[in-house]
Amino acid sequence: MVKTIFEDIKNSIKGIEINEVSYAERGYHLAVEATKGNLLNIIGLLDKKRFYIADMCCVDYVEYLEIVYLFNNHSSLCRIKVSLKVDPERPVAPTISHIYTMAHWYEREIYEFFGVYFEGHDKLIYLFLHDGIDFYPLRKQRVPVSAEDMKLLNSFKPREEEDTFFVNLGPQHPSTHGVLRVVIKMDGEYVVSAEPVLGYLHRMHEKMAENRTYQQFLPNPARMDYPGALLFNLAHVAAVEKLCGIEVPERAQYIRTITCELNRVASHLLWIGAFLADLGGLTPFLYAFDDRENILDILEAVTGSRLTYCYFRFGGLYNDVDDNFVSETKKFVKRMRERFIMYEKLITKNVIFINRVKGIGTIKQDMVPKYGFSGPTIRSTGIPFDMRTHEPYAAYDKIDFEIPTGTVGDNMDRYTVRLSEMAICLDIIEKAIAKLPSGPINADKVPKKLKPPKGDIYHAVESTRGETGVYIVSDESDKPYRMRWRVPSFSNLMTFPALAKGSLLADAIATMGSFDLVIPEIDR
Amino acid sequence: MTSVVEIVKGFVSLIVGMGVTIKAFFSPVVTVQYPRKTINITPRFRGHTKLVADSERPERTKCIVCGMCERNCPSKSIKKITGEKLEGEKKKTATQYILDFTTCSQCGICVETCPVDALEFSADYNPVGYKREDFHYDLVKEFEKRRQKL
Amino acid sequence: MNELKCIISIIGEETTRAVIGLVGVMILVVVNALILTWAERKVAGHMQRRIAAKEVGPFGLIQPIADSLKLLCKELITPHHAERPLFYLAPTLIFLPVLVSFVVIPFDAYLQVKDINVGILVILAFSSLSVLSILIAGWGSNNKYSLIGSIRSVAQNIAYEIPLLLSLLPIIIIAQSFSLRDIVEAQKGLWFVVYQPFAFLIFFTASVAETNRTPFDLPEAESELVAGFHTEYSGMRFALFFLAEYTNIFIVSAIATTFFLGGYNGPILPGIIWFFIKTYFLVFVILWMRWTFPRVRFDQLLNLSWKILIPVALVNLIVTGGILKL
């Protein structure tokens, strides 16, 4: 697959610089150096071949700014990095938001953090930052924001229309699952447009990463996605291990898999409770938390924390698990399987729930590459895309498991996909416990001050919400030069304005609830 | 228009759902009435750190005031470590170790990087106080207090 | 007894009966609200496998008194541009029709404030007045969310009045009278629920919708519209809205008991105890439903009423009339 794409691109576009790189070192297969002239051609070609944008970010090498586009394919693994160099004095780049709709928000983010102006973009306003920024935060030197840029960034004005009124959903609202504000323009009971406003929880994790060593950044990923903290921890640790070439022993891989799957079940349980609470049924919330307490007790006995875990280290784990963990986990798996029957009786077969959820918020399959969904959202449309089988890591290549898919892509499908995922997680846990080998839990020679070799790497993990990716650029010092987090809720949220249009307010809220958004990971 | 069969099936599903909640109604509660009853805390719980006694000289801590934990802390929570070199000893002993627990994220990096394993997590899961300064612990003083109790 | 005869000779029997009855009704309303606040929390707690309301008094029994004291002491806030006369009128207006409905309910064979011979019509007429007060509350608050909530509530209440009435008509036809006491007397042999199970179900569903309880509580949907039409009310005014809601629950359960479950008929125990047992059983079922089901969406709610409940109720009425004729 990689070879064919390589040949296609080389032949279609004249004078293009494209190289094959070592996947084991870099995490991507092909590197394309684009220029302003042929960027749109390259992107158009990749769009025709049904690639989606995995991530789009900018890195400030002081002599030039490099905009990095990482593409991937849903059907087979082929990651392509397209990079575009722009001049640091007056950075301008062409927009690709007319080809890929998801680039709209990514370009807004790059504009406000780096100052790169995208020609042709229709709404370059603040995304995360708000009024009062005098200089671009993620640049290496202090570059002030020019007056015209400031005016452009500040120009968010909701457009008034006849017979409509604005309702602010949030930032304090029982159903927004975090601090998200959505400005909804309503005509009676129907939603005319919905515009999310982000940035209420922005804590500059990416800037913090540049000022802390790799080891000092370990507690941060858990604060980004608190329900699924172990998976973000795994993304960070696995990316750095891949960059440095550290080999993790097998026992550590299996324990990582088991704890990550337990965390996934806990996160999905939290989602079920919150989703039903949105719809008005307040009791399943407490039943889900009852089950979640069991998982949290097991994980507390192992890691010491209940929510924001900092358990994985470079080369292995912080401490080992004991027999108590194995027996408690087996007990939990047995108990949880019986609880699924209860959830089915109470929720899944309930006619009121089915009527609220079926046929609402349908995602069509042709929307999928434009928006870059991942996780249960994409699996509900019928595409069996899961990073655990697409690009195996930890012990997932040694365990067989199926990938549940939906058919239509409505809220009901997302619900059933997540329920099936929980059941499959229990299967994975059982198989992994049966195969748990003995041995060391930490790699042999891991230097105290980690100094990775020069270069960049992208590594992605299937977190509870979708594809979580870390893009690290290292310059041989002990602090990362740039660390970029690709979070799944960000690309999932982008579809909400399109789906909410024309629906009732109750439906819009149910759709937003079914996406399983966690705002701290969007705002980083 | 929904058919009669669908209405009946829907009605039955509602009754089944009500059966689940009534069964829960008559089941025992799963909550623990804290603070009247408490649960046991697992030994690996990550409370604030505490200093470990030296096995040869139990009146002193193992800390040699090297400053590794202070340098490696991501949140700069370890504010000040002072020590003195006593007569006839090779390494320093700690006399003051200020930890600002309000910014600590319980990551465990200080526990890991200590070259003499002088730090450990305590099981203090419910610290209370009225002001922020109540959580600026002096770990050497806490160590002395614990020794007094024994 | 002598003082009673003295009073009766001065003002007349009817007036004495009315005064004693109204005092009794007021006491019943307040006690019922206290019981229901406690019961709601306990039922919710135990269904969610936790203990609710434990600290204040044994089993939390003094909790409702603590709640009412708190509400009495709260500041009565009026929003800036609210329409004052309407804003102040709404809580009182929602409360009065409920009191009137208590007048005709037969608690025991002779424990009824006044046995009006068109009893059920009085109840239905006055319960429609509460719709008016919801509208006044929503409009007078000068708040978008309250207005949306009250409009939804008005549409819902109007839509569900019709199945309510249509499901009671077969009973009236069978019992040949509008008076509530006659209906209960006619159930001495067999309760009407055996003859009219569909009418019972339709009446129960429609009454849950009338009282704005889950699954039909869209007007007060917490996760969508903050609190609907009573968002802007605080302190005692809010307490009056809640008092009216709980009393409404009691009234509809009482009517269901009277019409379908035999009223005060029952062996061994005195009639009034049977009446309260049956009524509170139905109240428990209404509380139980709140903590089990999610909310019905607004257009599905209206669809349910106009497209399902009304046709079934009409068919039931015609079939009943047909069978009785033959």
mmCIF file of C-alpha atoms in Angstrom, chain A residues 165-168 173-175 189 277-283 286-287 346 350 352 355-356 360 504 506-507 509, chain C residues 47-50 144-145 148 152 214-215 218 222-226 290-300:
data_model
loop_
_atom_site.group_PDB
_atom_site.id
_atom_site.type_symbol
_atom_site.label_atom_id
_atom_site.label_comp_id
_atom_site.label_asym_id
_atom_site.label_seq_id
_atom_site.Cartn_x
_atom_site.Cartn_y
_atom_site.Cartn_z
ATOM 1 C CA PHE A 165 -33.067 34.255 19.473
ATOM 2 C CA PHE A 166 -29.792 33.149 20.985
ATOM 3 C CA VAL A 167 -29.492 30.621 23.751
ATOM 4 C CA ASN A 168 -26.185 30.081 25.505
ATOM 5 C CA HIS A 173 -24.790 23.858 32.384
ATOM 6 C CA PRO A 174 -25.675 20.408 33.624
ATOM 7 C CA SER A 175 -25.427 18.876 30.194
ATOM 8 C CA GLU A 189 -37.850 24.889 19.189
ATOM 9 C CA ALA A 277 -28.631 12.046 32.889
ATOM 10 C CA ASP A 278 -28.821 14.319 29.841
ATOM 11 C CA LEU A 279 -31.900 12.505 28.668
ATOM 12 C CA GLY A 280 -33.567 12.756 32.045
ATOM 13 C CA GLY A 281 -33.078 9.339 33.630
ATOM 14 C CA LEU A 282 -31.128 10.022 36.779
ATOM 15 C CA THR A 283 -30.896 6.508 38.219
ATOM 16 C CA LEU A 286 -25.658 5.887 40.185
ATOM 17 C CA TYR A 287 -25.695 2.297 39.027
ATOM 18 C CA LEU A 346 -33.282 -0.783 32.273
ATOM 19 C CA ASN A 350 -36.719 0.962 27.167
ATOM 20 C CA ILE A 352 -38.705 5.981 25.758
ATOM 21 C CA ASN A 355 -37.429 6.868 20.716
ATOM 22 C CA ARG A 356 -35.149 9.575 22.039
ATOM 23 C CA ILE A 360 -31.000 11.141 15.582
ATOM 24 C CA LEU A 504 -34.810 20.161 18.090
ATOM 25 C CA ALA A 506 -33.443 18.187 22.991
ATOM 26 C CA ASP A 507 -31.988 16.240 20.067
ATOM 27 C CA ILE A 509 -28.208 17.955 23.469
ATOM 28 C CA MET C 47 -33.766 3.066 44.234
ATOM 29 C CA GLN C 48 -30.280 4.404 43.659
ATOM 30 C CA ARG C 49 -28.945 2.173 46.435
ATOM 31 C CA ARG C 50 -28.005 4.929 48.799
ATOM 32 C CA LYS C 144 -36.498 33.281 27.861
ATOM 33 C CA TYR C 145 -36.145 29.938 29.554
ATOM 34 C CA ILE C 148 -40.178 28.374 26.697
ATOM 35 C CA ARG C 152 -44.341 23.756 26.558
ATOM 36 C CA THR C 214 -41.145 12.427 34.547
ATOM 37 C CA PRO C 215 -41.294 11.003 31.938
ATOM 38 C CA LEU C 218 -40.091 18.622 29.859
ATOM 39 C CA GLU C 222 -33.215 20.174 34.487
ATOM 40 C CA SER C 223 -30.630 19.352 31.913
ATOM 41 C CA GLU C 224 -32.040 21.556 29.224
ATOM 42 C CA LEU C 225 -33.736 24.604 30.507
ATOM 43 C CA VAL C 226 -32.451 25.066 34.038
ATOM 44 C CA ARG C 290 -39.770 9.379 38.006
ATOM 45 C CA TRP C 291 -36.626 7.604 38.998
ATOM 46 C CA THR C 292 -36.753 4.946 36.306
ATOM 47 C CA PHE C 293 -37.463 6.548 32.965
ATOM 48 C CA PRO C 294 -35.725 9.164 30.852
ATOM 49 C CA ARG C 295 -37.666 12.095 29.505
ATOM 50 C CA VAL C 296 -39.967 11.982 26.516
ATOM 51 C CA ARG C 297 -39.202 14.539 23.835
ATOM 52 C CA PHE C 298 -41.733 17.246 23.339
ATOM 53 C CA ASP C 299 -43.082 16.314 19.939
ATOM 54 C CA GLN C 300 -43.192 12.651 20.925
#
